PDB file of C-alpha atoms in Angstrom:
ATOM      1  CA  UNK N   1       3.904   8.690 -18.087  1.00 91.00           C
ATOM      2  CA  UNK N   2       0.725   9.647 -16.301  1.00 93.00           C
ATOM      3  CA  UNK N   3      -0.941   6.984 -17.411  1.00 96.00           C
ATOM      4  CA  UNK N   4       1.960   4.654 -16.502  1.00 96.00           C
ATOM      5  CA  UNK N   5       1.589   5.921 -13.090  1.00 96.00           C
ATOM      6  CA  UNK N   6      -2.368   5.404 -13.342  1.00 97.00           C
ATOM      7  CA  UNK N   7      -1.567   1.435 -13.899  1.00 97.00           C
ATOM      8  CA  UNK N   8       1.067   0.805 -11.785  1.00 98.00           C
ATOM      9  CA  UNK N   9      -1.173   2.862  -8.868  1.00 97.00           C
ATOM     10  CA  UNK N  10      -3.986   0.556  -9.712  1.00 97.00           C
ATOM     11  CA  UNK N  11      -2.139  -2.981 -10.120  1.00 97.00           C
ATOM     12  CA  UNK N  12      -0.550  -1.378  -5.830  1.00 97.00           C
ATOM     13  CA  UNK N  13      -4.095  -0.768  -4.973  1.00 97.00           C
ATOM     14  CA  UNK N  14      -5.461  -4.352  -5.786  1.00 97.00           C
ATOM     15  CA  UNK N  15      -2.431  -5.817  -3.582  1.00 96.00           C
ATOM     16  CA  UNK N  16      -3.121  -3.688  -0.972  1.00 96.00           C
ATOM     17  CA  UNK N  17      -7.249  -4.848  -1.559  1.00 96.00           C
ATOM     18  CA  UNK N  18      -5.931  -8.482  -1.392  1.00 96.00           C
ATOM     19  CA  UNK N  19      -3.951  -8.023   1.888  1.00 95.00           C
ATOM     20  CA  UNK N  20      -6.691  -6.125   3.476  1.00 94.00           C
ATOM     21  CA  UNK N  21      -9.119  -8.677   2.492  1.00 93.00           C
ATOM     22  CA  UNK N  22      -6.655 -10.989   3.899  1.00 91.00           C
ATOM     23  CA  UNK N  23      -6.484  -9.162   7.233  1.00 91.00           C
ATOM     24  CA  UNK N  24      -9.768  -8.513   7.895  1.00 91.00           C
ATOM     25  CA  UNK N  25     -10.890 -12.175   6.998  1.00 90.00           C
ATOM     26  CA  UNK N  26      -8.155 -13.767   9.096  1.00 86.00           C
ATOM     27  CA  UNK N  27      -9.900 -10.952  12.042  1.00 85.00           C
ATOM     28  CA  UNK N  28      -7.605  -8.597  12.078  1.00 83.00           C
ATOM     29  CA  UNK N  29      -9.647  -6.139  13.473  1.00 77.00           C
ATOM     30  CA  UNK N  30     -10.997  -8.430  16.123  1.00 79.00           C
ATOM     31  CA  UNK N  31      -8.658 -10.927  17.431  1.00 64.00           C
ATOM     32  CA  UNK N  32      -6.170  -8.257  19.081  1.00 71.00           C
ATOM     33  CA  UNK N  33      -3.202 -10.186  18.034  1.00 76.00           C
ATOM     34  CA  UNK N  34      -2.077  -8.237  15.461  1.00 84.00           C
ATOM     35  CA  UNK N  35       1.245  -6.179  15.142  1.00 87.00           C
ATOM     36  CA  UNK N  36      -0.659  -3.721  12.433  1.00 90.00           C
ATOM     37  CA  UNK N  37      -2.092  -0.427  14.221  1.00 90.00           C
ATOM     38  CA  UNK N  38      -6.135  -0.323  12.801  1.00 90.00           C
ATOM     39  CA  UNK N  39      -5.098   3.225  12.580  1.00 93.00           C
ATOM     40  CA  UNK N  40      -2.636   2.764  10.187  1.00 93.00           C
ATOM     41  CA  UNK N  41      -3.855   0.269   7.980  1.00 94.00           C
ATOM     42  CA  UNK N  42      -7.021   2.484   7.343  1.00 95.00           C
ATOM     43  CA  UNK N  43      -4.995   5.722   7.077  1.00 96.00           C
ATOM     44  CA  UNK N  44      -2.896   4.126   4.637  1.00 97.00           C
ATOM     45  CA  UNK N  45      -5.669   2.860   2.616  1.00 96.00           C
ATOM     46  CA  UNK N  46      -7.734   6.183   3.029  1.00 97.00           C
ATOM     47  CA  UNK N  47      -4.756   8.179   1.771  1.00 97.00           C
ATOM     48  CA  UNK N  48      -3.929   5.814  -0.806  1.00 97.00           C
ATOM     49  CA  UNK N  49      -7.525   5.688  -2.419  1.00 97.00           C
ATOM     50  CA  UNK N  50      -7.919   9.194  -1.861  1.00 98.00           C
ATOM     51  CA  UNK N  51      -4.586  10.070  -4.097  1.00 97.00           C
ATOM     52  CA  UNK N  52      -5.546   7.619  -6.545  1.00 98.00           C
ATOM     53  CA  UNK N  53      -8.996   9.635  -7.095  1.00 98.00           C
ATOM     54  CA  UNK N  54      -7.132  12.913  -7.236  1.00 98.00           C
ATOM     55  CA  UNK N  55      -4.613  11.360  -9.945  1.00 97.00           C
ATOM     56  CA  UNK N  56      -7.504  10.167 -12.239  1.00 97.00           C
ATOM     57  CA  UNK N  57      -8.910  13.727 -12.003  1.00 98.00           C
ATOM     58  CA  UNK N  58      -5.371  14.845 -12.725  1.00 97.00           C
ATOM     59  CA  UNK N  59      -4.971  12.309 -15.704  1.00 96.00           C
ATOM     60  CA  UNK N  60      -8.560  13.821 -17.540  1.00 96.00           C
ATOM     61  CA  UNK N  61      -7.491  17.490 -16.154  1.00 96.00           C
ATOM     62  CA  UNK N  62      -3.793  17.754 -16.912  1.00 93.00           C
ATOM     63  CA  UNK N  63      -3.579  20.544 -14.023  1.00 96.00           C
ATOM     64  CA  UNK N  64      -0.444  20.172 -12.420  1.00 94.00           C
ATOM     65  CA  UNK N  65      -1.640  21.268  -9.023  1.00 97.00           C
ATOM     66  CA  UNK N  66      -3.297  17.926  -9.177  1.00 97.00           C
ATOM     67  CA  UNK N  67      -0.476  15.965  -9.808  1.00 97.00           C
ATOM     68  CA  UNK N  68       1.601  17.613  -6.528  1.00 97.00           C
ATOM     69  CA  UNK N  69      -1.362  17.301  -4.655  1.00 98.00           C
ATOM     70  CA  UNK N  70      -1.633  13.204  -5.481  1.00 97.00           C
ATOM     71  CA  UNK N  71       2.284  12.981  -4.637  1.00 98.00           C
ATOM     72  CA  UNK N  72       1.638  14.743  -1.535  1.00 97.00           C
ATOM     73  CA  UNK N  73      -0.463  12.000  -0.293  1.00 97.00           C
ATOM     74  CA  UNK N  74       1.770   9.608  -1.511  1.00 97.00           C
ATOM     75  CA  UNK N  75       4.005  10.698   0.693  1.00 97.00           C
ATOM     76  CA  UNK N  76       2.198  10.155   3.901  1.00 97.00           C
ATOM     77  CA  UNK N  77       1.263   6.736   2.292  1.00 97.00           C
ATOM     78  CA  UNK N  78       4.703   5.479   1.523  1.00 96.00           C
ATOM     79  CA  UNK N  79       5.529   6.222   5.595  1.00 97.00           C
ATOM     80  CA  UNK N  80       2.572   4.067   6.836  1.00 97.00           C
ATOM     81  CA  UNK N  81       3.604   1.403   4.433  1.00 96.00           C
ATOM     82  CA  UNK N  82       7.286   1.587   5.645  1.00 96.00           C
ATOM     83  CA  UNK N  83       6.101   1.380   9.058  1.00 95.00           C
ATOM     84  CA  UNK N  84       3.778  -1.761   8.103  1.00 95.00           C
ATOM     85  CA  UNK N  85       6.191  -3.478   6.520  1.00 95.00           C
ATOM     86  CA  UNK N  86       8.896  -3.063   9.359  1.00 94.00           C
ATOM     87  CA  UNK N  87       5.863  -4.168  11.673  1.00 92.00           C
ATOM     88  CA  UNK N  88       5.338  -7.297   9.124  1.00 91.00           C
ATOM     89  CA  UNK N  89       8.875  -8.589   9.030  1.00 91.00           C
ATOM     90  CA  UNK N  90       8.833 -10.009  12.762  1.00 89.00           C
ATOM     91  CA  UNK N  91       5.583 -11.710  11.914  1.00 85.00           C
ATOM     92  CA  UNK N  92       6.683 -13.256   8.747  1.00 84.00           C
ATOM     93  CA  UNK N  93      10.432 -14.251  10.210  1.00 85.00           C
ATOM     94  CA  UNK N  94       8.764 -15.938  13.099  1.00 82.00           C
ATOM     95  CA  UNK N  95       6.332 -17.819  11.303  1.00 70.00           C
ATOM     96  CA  UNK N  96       8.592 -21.165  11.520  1.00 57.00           C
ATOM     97  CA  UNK N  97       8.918 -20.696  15.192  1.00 60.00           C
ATOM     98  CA  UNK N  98       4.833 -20.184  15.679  1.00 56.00           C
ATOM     99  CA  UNK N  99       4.590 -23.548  13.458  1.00 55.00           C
ATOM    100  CA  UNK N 100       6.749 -25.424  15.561  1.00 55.00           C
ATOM    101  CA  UNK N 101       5.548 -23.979  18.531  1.00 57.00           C
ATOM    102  CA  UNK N 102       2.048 -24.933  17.532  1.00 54.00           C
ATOM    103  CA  UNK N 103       1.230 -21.538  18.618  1.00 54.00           C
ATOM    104  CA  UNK N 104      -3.036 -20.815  17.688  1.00 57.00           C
ATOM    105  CA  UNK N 105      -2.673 -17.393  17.972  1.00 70.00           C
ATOM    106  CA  UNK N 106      -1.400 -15.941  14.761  1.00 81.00           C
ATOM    107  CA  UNK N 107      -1.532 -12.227  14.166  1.00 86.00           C
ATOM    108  CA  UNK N 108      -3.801 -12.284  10.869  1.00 86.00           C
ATOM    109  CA  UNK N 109      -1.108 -10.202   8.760  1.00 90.00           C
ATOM    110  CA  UNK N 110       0.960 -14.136   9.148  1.00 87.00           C
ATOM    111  CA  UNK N 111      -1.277 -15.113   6.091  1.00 89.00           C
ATOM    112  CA  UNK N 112      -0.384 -12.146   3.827  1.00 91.00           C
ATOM    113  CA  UNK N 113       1.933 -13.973   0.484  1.00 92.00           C
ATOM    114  CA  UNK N 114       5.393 -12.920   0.419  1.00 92.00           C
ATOM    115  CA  UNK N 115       4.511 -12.259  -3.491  1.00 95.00           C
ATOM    116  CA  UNK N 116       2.159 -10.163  -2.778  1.00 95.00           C
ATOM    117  CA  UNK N 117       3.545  -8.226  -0.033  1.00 95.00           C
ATOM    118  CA  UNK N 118       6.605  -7.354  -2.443  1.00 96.00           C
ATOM    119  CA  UNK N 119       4.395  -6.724  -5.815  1.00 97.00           C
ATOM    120  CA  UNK N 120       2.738  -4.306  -3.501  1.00 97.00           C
ATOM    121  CA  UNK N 121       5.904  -2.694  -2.708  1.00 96.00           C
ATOM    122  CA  UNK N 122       7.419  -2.926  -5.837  1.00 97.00           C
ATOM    123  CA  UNK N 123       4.257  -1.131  -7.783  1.00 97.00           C
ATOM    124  CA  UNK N 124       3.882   1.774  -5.191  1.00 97.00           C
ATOM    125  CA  UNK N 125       7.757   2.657  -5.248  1.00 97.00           C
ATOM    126  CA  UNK N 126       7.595   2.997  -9.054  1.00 97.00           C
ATOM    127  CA  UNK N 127       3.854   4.671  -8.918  1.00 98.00           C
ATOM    128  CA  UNK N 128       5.597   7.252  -6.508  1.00 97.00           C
ATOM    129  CA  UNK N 129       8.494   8.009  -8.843  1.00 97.00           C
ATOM    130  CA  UNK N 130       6.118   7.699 -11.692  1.00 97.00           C
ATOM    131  CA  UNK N 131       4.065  10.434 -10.546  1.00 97.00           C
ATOM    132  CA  UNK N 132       7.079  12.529  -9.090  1.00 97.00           C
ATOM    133  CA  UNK N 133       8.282  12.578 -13.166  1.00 96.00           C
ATOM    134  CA  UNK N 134       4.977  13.596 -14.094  1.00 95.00           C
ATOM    135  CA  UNK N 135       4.755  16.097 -11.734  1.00 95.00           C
ATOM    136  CA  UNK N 136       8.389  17.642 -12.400  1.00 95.00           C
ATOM    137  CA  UNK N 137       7.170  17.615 -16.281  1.00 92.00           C
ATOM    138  CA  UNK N 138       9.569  14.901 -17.273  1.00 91.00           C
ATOM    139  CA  UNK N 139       8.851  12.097 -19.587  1.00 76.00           C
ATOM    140  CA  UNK N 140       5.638  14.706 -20.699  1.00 65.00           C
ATOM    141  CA  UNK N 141       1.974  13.804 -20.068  1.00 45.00           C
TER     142      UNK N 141
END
């Protein structure tokens, strides 16, 4: 199972690579326009990447201090990405209205895939549960 988790975590992380890519290309940083905090979106990545490292270290270790301590950041990481995604949902439902609008200003998270936005999603819910067994010692390791 911990090595379940290891995939799944890694298949969420290069979403969350392609929608950051996305963002910062598109100038997320810089054009002001956007409804995602910088704060977030690089606490949310920090976290995520730092878990990820402590779960590999867990997977060659098997010391289940490791384990908690990667769910424990998940945690924190799951919130930001809740609060993203309820921050993304505007942008994406008005994105007929800015095209008839002819609006230029688009908030750079506009050009994030729908696919990939849910894949993300999808992956980190079941690498959260994934490593929640492992840590509770079910499924074994």
């Amino acid at each position: 199972m911990d090595i379940a988790a290891l995939i799944t975590w890694v298949i969420t992380a290069l979403g969350g690579f392609y929608m950051l890519g996305t963002w910062l290309s598109r100038g997320g940083v810089k054009a002001g326009n956007s409804r995602l905090p910088v704060p977030v979106i690089f606490g949310h990545f920090a976290l995520a990447a730092v878990g990820l490292v402590v779960w590999i270290i867990y997977v060659i270790t098997d010391k289940d201090v490791l384990a908690w301590t990667a769910f424990g950041l998940l945690v924190p990481v799951a919130l930001l990405g809740f609060a993203m995604l309820a921050r993304w949902l505007p942008v994406h439902w008005a994105r007929s209205a800015a095209a008839a609008s002819g609006a230029e200003s688009e908030p750079a998270e506009r050009y994030f895939p729908v696919s990939v936005v849910a894949g993300h999603g999808l992956f980190a819910v079941v690498t959260v549960v994934l490593v929640l067994l492992t840590a509770l010692g079910i499924g074994g390791s």
